[in-house]
PDB file of C-alpha atoms in Angstrom:
ATOM      1  CA  ASP A  15      -5.639 -25.282 -42.569  1.00  0.00           C
ATOM      2  CA  GLY A  16      -8.443 -23.167 -40.624  1.00  0.00           C
ATOM      3  CA  ASP A  17      -6.518 -19.936 -40.520  1.00  0.00           C
ATOM      4  CA  ASP A  18      -9.433 -18.169 -42.369  1.00  0.00           C
ATOM      5  CA  ASP A  19     -11.339 -19.419 -39.659  1.00  0.00           C
ATOM      6  CA  ASP A  20      -9.556 -18.245 -36.893  1.00  0.00           C
ATOM      7  CA  LYS A  21      -9.186 -14.802 -38.443  1.00  0.00           C
ATOM      8  CA  LYS A  22     -12.987 -14.447 -38.120  1.00  0.00           C
ATOM      9  CA  TYR A  23     -13.094 -14.781 -34.351  1.00  0.00           C
ATOM     10  CA  THR A  24     -12.047 -11.303 -33.424  1.00  0.00           C
ATOM     11  CA  LEU A  25     -12.772  -9.444 -30.106  1.00  0.00           C
ATOM     12  CA  GLU A  26     -16.131  -7.988 -31.547  1.00  0.00           C
ATOM     13  CA  HIS A  27     -17.395 -11.445 -32.441  1.00  0.00           C
ATOM     14  CA  THR A  28     -16.745 -13.430 -28.854  1.00  0.00           C
ATOM     15  CA  GLU A  29     -18.107 -10.672 -26.833  1.00  0.00           C
ATOM     16  CA  LYS A  30     -21.792 -12.337 -26.938  1.00  0.00           C
ATOM     17  CA  ILE A  31     -20.678 -15.822 -26.639  1.00  0.00           C
ATOM     18  CA  ILE A  32     -21.534 -17.777 -23.477  1.00  0.00           C
ATOM     19  CA  PRO A  33     -18.713 -20.134 -22.416  1.00  0.00           C
ATOM     20  CA  THR A  34     -19.950 -23.789 -22.084  1.00  0.00           C
ATOM     21  CA  HIS A  35     -16.772 -25.728 -22.317  1.00  0.00           C
ATOM     22  CA  TRP A  36     -12.718 -25.501 -21.808  1.00  0.00           C
ATOM     23  CA  TYR A  37     -10.443 -25.672 -24.595  1.00  0.00           C
ATOM     24  CA  ASP A  38     -10.080 -29.473 -24.224  1.00  0.00           C
ATOM     25  CA  GLY A  39     -13.712 -29.965 -24.370  1.00  0.00           C
ATOM     26  CA  THR A  40     -14.562 -30.421 -20.752  1.00  0.00           C
ATOM     27  CA  PRO A  41     -17.654 -28.761 -19.836  1.00  0.00           C
ATOM     28  CA  ILE A  42     -17.192 -25.433 -17.603  1.00  0.00           C
ATOM     29  CA  ASN A  43     -20.200 -26.352 -15.232  1.00  0.00           C
ATOM     30  CA  ASP A  44     -19.580 -30.137 -14.823  1.00  0.00           C
ATOM     31  CA  SER A  45     -21.040 -31.278 -11.651  1.00  0.00           C
ATOM     32  CA  SER A  46     -19.266 -34.576 -11.945  1.00  0.00           C
ATOM     33  CA  ASN A  47     -16.025 -32.639 -11.922  1.00  0.00           C
ATOM     34  CA  SER A  48     -16.817 -30.551  -8.386  1.00  0.00           C
ATOM     35  CA  ASP A  49     -14.635 -32.458  -6.127  1.00  0.00           C
ATOM     36  CA  THR A  50     -11.367 -31.190  -5.494  1.00  0.00           C
ATOM     37  CA  LYS A  51      -9.569 -34.685  -6.254  1.00  0.00           C
ATOM     38  CA  THR A  52     -10.379 -34.533 -10.215  1.00  0.00           C
ATOM     39  CA  PRO A  53      -7.794 -32.234 -11.798  1.00  0.00           C
ATOM     40  CA  PRO A  54      -9.252 -29.472 -14.141  1.00  0.00           C
ATOM     41  CA  PRO A  55      -8.084 -29.271 -17.353  1.00  0.00           C
ATOM     42  CA  PRO A  56      -4.503 -27.721 -17.859  1.00  0.00           C
ATOM     43  CA  LEU A  57      -4.190 -24.226 -18.139  1.00  0.00           C
ATOM     44  CA  TYR A  58      -3.465 -23.232 -21.859  1.00  0.00           C
ATOM     45  CA  THR A  59      -0.611 -21.137 -21.991  1.00  0.00           C
ATOM     46  CA  LYS A  60      -0.036 -20.697 -25.790  1.00  0.00           C
ATOM     47  CA  TRP A  61      -0.554 -17.338 -27.498  1.00  0.00           C
ATOM     48  CA  LYS A  62      -2.722 -18.654 -30.344  1.00  0.00           C
ATOM     49  CA  TRP A  63      -6.326 -19.762 -29.350  1.00  0.00           C
ATOM     50  CA  PRO A  64      -7.238 -23.162 -29.849  1.00  0.00           C
ATOM     51  CA  LYS A  65      -9.358 -23.714 -32.868  1.00  0.00           C
ATOM     52  CA  ASN A  66     -13.294 -23.033 -32.025  1.00  0.00           C
ATOM     53  CA  SER A  67     -12.028 -21.248 -28.581  1.00  0.00           C
ATOM     54  CA  CYS A  68     -11.498 -17.720 -27.251  1.00  0.00           C
ATOM     55  CA  PRO A  69     -10.231 -16.668 -23.953  1.00  0.00           C
ATOM     56  CA  TYR A  70     -13.091 -16.557 -20.947  1.00  0.00           C
ATOM     57  CA  TYR A  71     -12.177 -12.769 -20.404  1.00  0.00           C
ATOM     58  CA  ARG A  72     -13.319 -12.094 -24.019  1.00  0.00           C
ATOM     59  CA  THR A  73     -16.714 -13.483 -23.869  1.00  0.00           C
ATOM     60  CA  SER A  74     -20.153 -12.632 -22.283  1.00  0.00           C
ATOM     61  CA  TYR A  75     -18.543 -13.771 -18.761  1.00  0.00           C
ATOM     62  CA  LYS A  76     -15.684 -10.950 -18.929  1.00  0.00           C
ATOM     63  CA  LYS A  77     -17.474  -9.455 -15.852  1.00  0.00           C
ATOM     64  CA  ARG A  78     -17.006 -12.635 -13.893  1.00  0.00           C
ATOM     65  CA  SER A  79     -13.448 -12.885 -14.503  1.00  0.00           C
ATOM     66  CA  LYS A  80     -12.386 -11.242 -11.275  1.00  0.00           C
ATOM     67  CA  GLN A  81     -14.291 -13.729  -9.619  1.00  0.00           C
ATOM     68  CA  PHE A  82     -13.143 -16.663 -11.863  1.00  0.00           C
ATOM     69  CA  THR A  83     -12.073 -19.313  -8.914  1.00  0.00           C
ATOM     70  CA  SER A  84     -15.348 -18.335  -7.356  1.00  0.00           C
ATOM     71  CA  LEU A  85     -17.619 -19.238 -10.177  1.00  0.00           C
ATOM     72  CA  ASP A  86     -16.949 -21.108 -13.148  1.00  0.00           C
ATOM     73  CA  GLY A  87     -12.954 -21.945 -12.439  1.00  0.00           C
ATOM     74  CA  THR A  88     -13.875 -23.413  -9.251  1.00  0.00           C
ATOM     75  CA  SER A  89     -11.616 -26.433 -10.105  1.00  0.00           C
ATOM     76  CA  TYR A  90      -8.593 -24.044 -10.646  1.00  0.00           C
ATOM     77  CA  LEU A  91      -8.791 -22.848  -6.928  1.00  0.00           C
ATOM     78  CA  PRO A  92      -6.226 -25.315  -5.575  1.00  0.00           C
ATOM     79  CA  LEU A  93      -3.926 -24.311  -8.105  1.00  0.00           C
ATOM     80  CA  TYR A  94      -4.498 -20.502  -7.563  1.00  0.00           C
ATOM     81  CA  HIS A  95      -4.040 -21.157  -3.725  1.00  0.00           C
ATOM     82  CA  SER A  96      -0.807 -22.982  -4.476  1.00  0.00           C
ATOM     83  CA  LEU A  97       0.554 -20.185  -6.825  1.00  0.00           C
ATOM     84  CA  ASP A  98      -0.388 -17.749  -4.295  1.00  0.00           C
ATOM     85  CA  GLN A  99       1.477 -19.491  -1.439  1.00  0.00           C
ATOM     86  CA  THR A 100       4.529 -20.037  -3.663  1.00  0.00           C
ATOM     87  CA  LEU A 101       4.612 -16.155  -4.295  1.00  0.00           C
ATOM     88  CA  SER A 102       3.962 -15.380  -0.934  1.00  0.00           C
ATOM     89  CA  LEU A 103       6.354 -13.512   1.445  1.00  0.00           C
ATOM     90  CA  ALA A 104       5.122 -15.577   4.708  1.00  0.00           C
ATOM     91  CA  ASP A 105       8.373 -17.766   4.556  1.00  0.00           C
ATOM     92  CA  THR A 106      10.733 -14.937   4.059  1.00  0.00           C
ATOM     93  CA  GLN A 107       9.194 -12.972   7.128  1.00  0.00           C
ATOM     94  CA  SER A 108      10.467 -15.587   9.560  1.00  0.00           C
ATOM     95  CA  SER A 109      14.040 -15.052   8.821  1.00  0.00           C
ATOM     96  CA  SER A 110      13.870 -11.432   8.307  1.00  0.00           C
ATOM     97  CA  SER A 111      14.134  -8.656  10.963  1.00  0.00           C
ATOM     98  CA  LYS A 112      11.597  -6.747   8.774  1.00  0.00           C
ATOM     99  CA  LYS A 113       7.967  -7.627   9.538  1.00  0.00           C
ATOM    100  CA  ILE A 114       5.192  -6.448   6.829  1.00  0.00           C
ATOM    101  CA  LYS A 115       1.483  -6.050   7.634  1.00  0.00           C
ATOM    102  CA  GLU A 116      -0.962  -9.267   6.187  1.00  0.00           C
ATOM    103  CA  HIS A 117      -2.382  -7.247   3.694  1.00  0.00           C
ATOM    104  CA  HIS A 118       0.568  -4.917   2.471  1.00  0.00           C
ATOM    105  CA  PRO A 119       0.617  -4.836  -1.489  1.00  0.00           C
ATOM    106  CA  PHE A 120       3.791  -6.729  -1.124  1.00  0.00           C
ATOM    107  CA  HIS A 121       1.742  -9.711  -1.329  1.00  0.00           C
ATOM    108  CA  HIS A 122       0.341  -9.089  -4.644  1.00  0.00           C
ATOM    109  CA  MET A 123       3.502  -8.480  -6.520  1.00  0.00           C
ATOM    110  CA  ILE A 124       5.688 -10.768  -8.031  1.00  0.00           C
ATOM    111  CA  PRO A 125       9.075 -10.938  -6.290  1.00  0.00           C
ATOM    112  CA  SER A 126      11.017 -10.997  -9.598  1.00  0.00           C
ATOM    113  CA  PHE A 127       9.662  -7.373  -9.990  1.00  0.00           C
ATOM    114  CA  PHE A 128      11.652  -5.959  -6.974  1.00  0.00           C
ATOM    115  CA  HIS A 129      14.705  -8.132  -7.867  1.00  0.00           C
ATOM    116  CA  THR A 130      14.839  -6.586 -11.465  1.00  0.00           C
ATOM    117  CA  ILE A 131      14.769  -3.163  -9.895  1.00  0.00           C
ATOM    118  CA  TYR A 132      17.310  -4.000  -7.307  1.00  0.00           C
ATOM    119  CA  THR A 133      19.408  -5.429 -10.076  1.00  0.00           C
ATOM    120  CA  LEU A 134      19.084  -2.412 -12.255  1.00  0.00           C
ATOM    121  CA  ARG A 135      19.963  -0.129  -9.547  1.00  0.00           C
ATOM    122  CA  THR A 136      22.698  -1.827  -7.850  1.00  0.00           C
ATOM    123  CA  LYS A 137      24.624  -4.045 -10.397  1.00  0.00           C
ATOM    124  CA  THR A 138      24.473  -1.820 -13.497  1.00  0.00           C
ATOM    125  CA  THR A 139      24.551   1.946 -14.459  1.00  0.00           C
ATOM    126  CA  ARG A 140      21.686   1.400 -16.892  1.00  0.00           C
ATOM    127  CA  LYS A 141      18.837   3.961 -16.845  1.00  0.00           C
ATOM    128  CA  PHE A 142      15.366   2.777 -16.857  1.00  0.00           C
ATOM    129  CA  THR A 143      11.742   3.999 -16.509  1.00  0.00           C
ATOM    130  CA  ILE A 144       8.741   1.809 -14.818  1.00  0.00           C
ATOM    131  CA  VAL A 145       5.690   1.675 -16.781  1.00  0.00           C
ATOM    132  CA  LEU A 146       2.806   0.372 -14.603  1.00  0.00           C
ATOM    133  CA  ARG A 147      -0.267  -0.974 -16.654  1.00  0.00           C
ATOM    134  CA  THR A 148      -3.058  -1.862 -14.380  1.00  0.00           C
ATOM    135  CA  PHE A 149      -6.632  -3.129 -14.983  1.00  0.00           C
ATOM    136  CA  GLY A 150      -8.325  -1.381 -12.094  1.00  0.00           C
ATOM    137  CA  SER A 151      -7.871   0.623  -8.788  1.00  0.00           C
ATOM    138  CA  GLU A 152      -4.422  -1.110  -7.652  1.00  0.00           C
ATOM    139  CA  LEU A 153      -2.122   1.664  -8.986  1.00  0.00           C
ATOM    140  CA  LYS A 154      -2.106   3.331  -5.488  1.00  0.00           C
ATOM    141  CA  ASP A 155      -1.197  -0.203  -3.710  1.00  0.00           C
ATOM    142  CA  VAL A 156       1.766  -0.872  -6.187  1.00  0.00           C
ATOM    143  CA  CYS A 157       2.866   2.709  -5.962  1.00  0.00           C
ATOM    144  CA  GLU A 158       2.882   2.092  -2.031  1.00  0.00           C
ATOM    145  CA  ALA A 159       4.683  -1.206  -2.476  1.00  0.00           C
ATOM    146  CA  ILE A 160       7.325   0.322  -4.772  1.00  0.00           C
ATOM    147  CA  SER A 161       7.708   3.033  -2.153  1.00  0.00           C
ATOM    148  CA  ASP A 162       8.050   0.909   0.725  1.00  0.00           C
ATOM    149  CA  PHE A 163      10.491  -1.316  -1.368  1.00  0.00           C
ATOM    150  CA  ALA A 164      12.673   2.051  -2.196  1.00  0.00           C
ATOM    151  CA  ARG A 165      12.406   2.783   1.681  1.00  0.00           C
ATOM    152  CA  GLY A 166      14.295  -0.776   2.674  1.00  0.00           C
ATOM    153  CA  GLU A 167      11.068  -1.959   4.083  1.00  0.00           C
ATOM    154  CA  HIS A 168      10.683  -5.098   1.766  1.00  0.00           C
ATOM    155  CA  PRO A 169      11.849  -8.329   3.923  1.00  0.00           C
ATOM    156  CA  LEU A 170      14.278  -9.300   1.073  1.00  0.00           C
ATOM    157  CA  TYR A 171      15.936  -6.054   0.335  1.00  0.00           C
ATOM    158  CA  PRO A 172      16.078  -4.518   3.663  1.00  0.00           C
ATOM    159  CA  ASP A 173      19.410  -2.634   2.828  1.00  0.00           C
ATOM    160  CA  PHE A 174      17.947  -0.996  -0.513  1.00  0.00           C
ATOM    161  CA  TYR A 175      17.141   2.498  -0.668  1.00  0.00           C
ATOM    162  CA  ASP A 176      16.504   4.751  -3.508  1.00  0.00           C
ATOM    163  CA  GLU A 177      14.664   8.213  -3.195  1.00  0.00           C
ATOM    164  CA  SER A 178      13.842   8.466  -6.849  1.00  0.00           C
ATOM    165  CA  LEU A 179      11.414   5.609  -6.397  1.00  0.00           C
ATOM    166  CA  ILE A 180       9.654   6.636  -3.397  1.00  0.00           C
ATOM    167  CA  MET A 181       6.163   7.964  -4.715  1.00  0.00           C
ATOM    168  CA  ASP A 182       4.159   9.394  -1.928  1.00  0.00           C
ATOM    169  CA  ASP A 183       2.269  12.191  -3.232  1.00  0.00           C
ATOM    170  CA  ILE A 184       0.481  10.239  -6.145  1.00  0.00           C
ATOM    171  CA  GLU A 185      -2.550  12.319  -5.654  1.00  0.00           C
ATOM    172  CA  ASP A 186      -0.529  15.573  -6.093  1.00  0.00           C
ATOM    173  CA  GLU A 187      -1.458  17.133  -9.358  1.00  0.00           C
ATOM    174  CA  ASP A 188       2.456  17.679 -10.199  1.00  0.00           C
ATOM    175  CA  SER A 189       3.066  13.922  -9.394  1.00  0.00           C
ATOM    176  CA  ILE A 190       5.018  11.873 -11.933  1.00  0.00           C
ATOM    177  CA  ILE A 191       2.285   9.191 -11.615  1.00  0.00           C
ATOM    178  CA  PHE A 192      -0.713   9.463 -13.666  1.00  0.00           C
ATOM    179  CA  CYS A 193      -3.727   7.320 -13.437  1.00  0.00           C
ATOM    180  CA  GLY A 194      -6.286   7.594 -16.199  1.00  0.00           C
ATOM    181  CA  ARG A 195      -6.321   7.100 -20.031  1.00  0.00           C
ATOM    182  CA  TRP A 196      -3.158   7.894 -22.106  1.00  0.00           C
ATOM    183  CA  VAL A 197      -5.413  10.246 -24.083  1.00  0.00           C
ATOM    184  CA  GLU A 198      -6.288  12.199 -21.289  1.00  0.00           C
ATOM    185  CA  LYS A 199      -2.548  12.609 -20.086  1.00  0.00           C
ATOM    186  CA  LYS A 200      -1.306  13.191 -23.507  1.00  0.00           C
ATOM    187  CA  GLU A 201      -4.029  16.246 -23.960  1.00  0.00           C
ATOM    188  CA  SER A 202      -3.521  17.584 -20.661  1.00  0.00           C
ATOM    189  CA  MET A 203       0.707  17.421 -21.766  1.00  0.00           C
ATOM    190  CA  ASP A 204      -0.371  19.202 -24.910  1.00  0.00           C
ATOM    191  CA  LYS A 205      -2.361  21.970 -23.207  1.00  0.00           C
ATOM    192  CA  GLY A 206       0.623  22.744 -21.012  1.00  0.00           C
ATOM    193  CA  LYS A 207       2.811  23.471 -23.788  1.00  0.00           C
ATOM    194  CA  GLU A 208       0.472  26.146 -25.314  1.00  0.00           C
TER     195      GLU A 208
END
């Protein structure tokens, strides 16, 4: 069945691989597929890797993954633009009295995130904690977006206000926001108990 073969392809085995083909066998750098009229292979969305494949970001090209649609994934650029437009707040701004800057962090967050917070705060009495796990340096932007949302500055939720979600002092050492590795936070918390 090949399950044993799949088990040997773990992260440490894939980091040196140089990707050459998509999971369906289409060459990654296929110059005959460079025009935008030829659709790229469908995105693979299943949890288990296809046989003899691994995710692009688990190969030697991991450092290229932030520029994926500018490099090997250029054929996916139209799909990226379509998804970006679908999630954009541009359409909502024309009907809202709240106007937000073009590069505001709201534009980089899935609208359902704010809808979930709004629903939890206004339609239930359930207590909740928000844990933000990021892959880079965007935590400050995410905190700005949540804080502005909590002040009623989101065009879809202009009447929402929740002081407990405003995080203006994320640089403050007493802030409830911690940017770093959990081990560092745990060590600093443990030292405070001594």
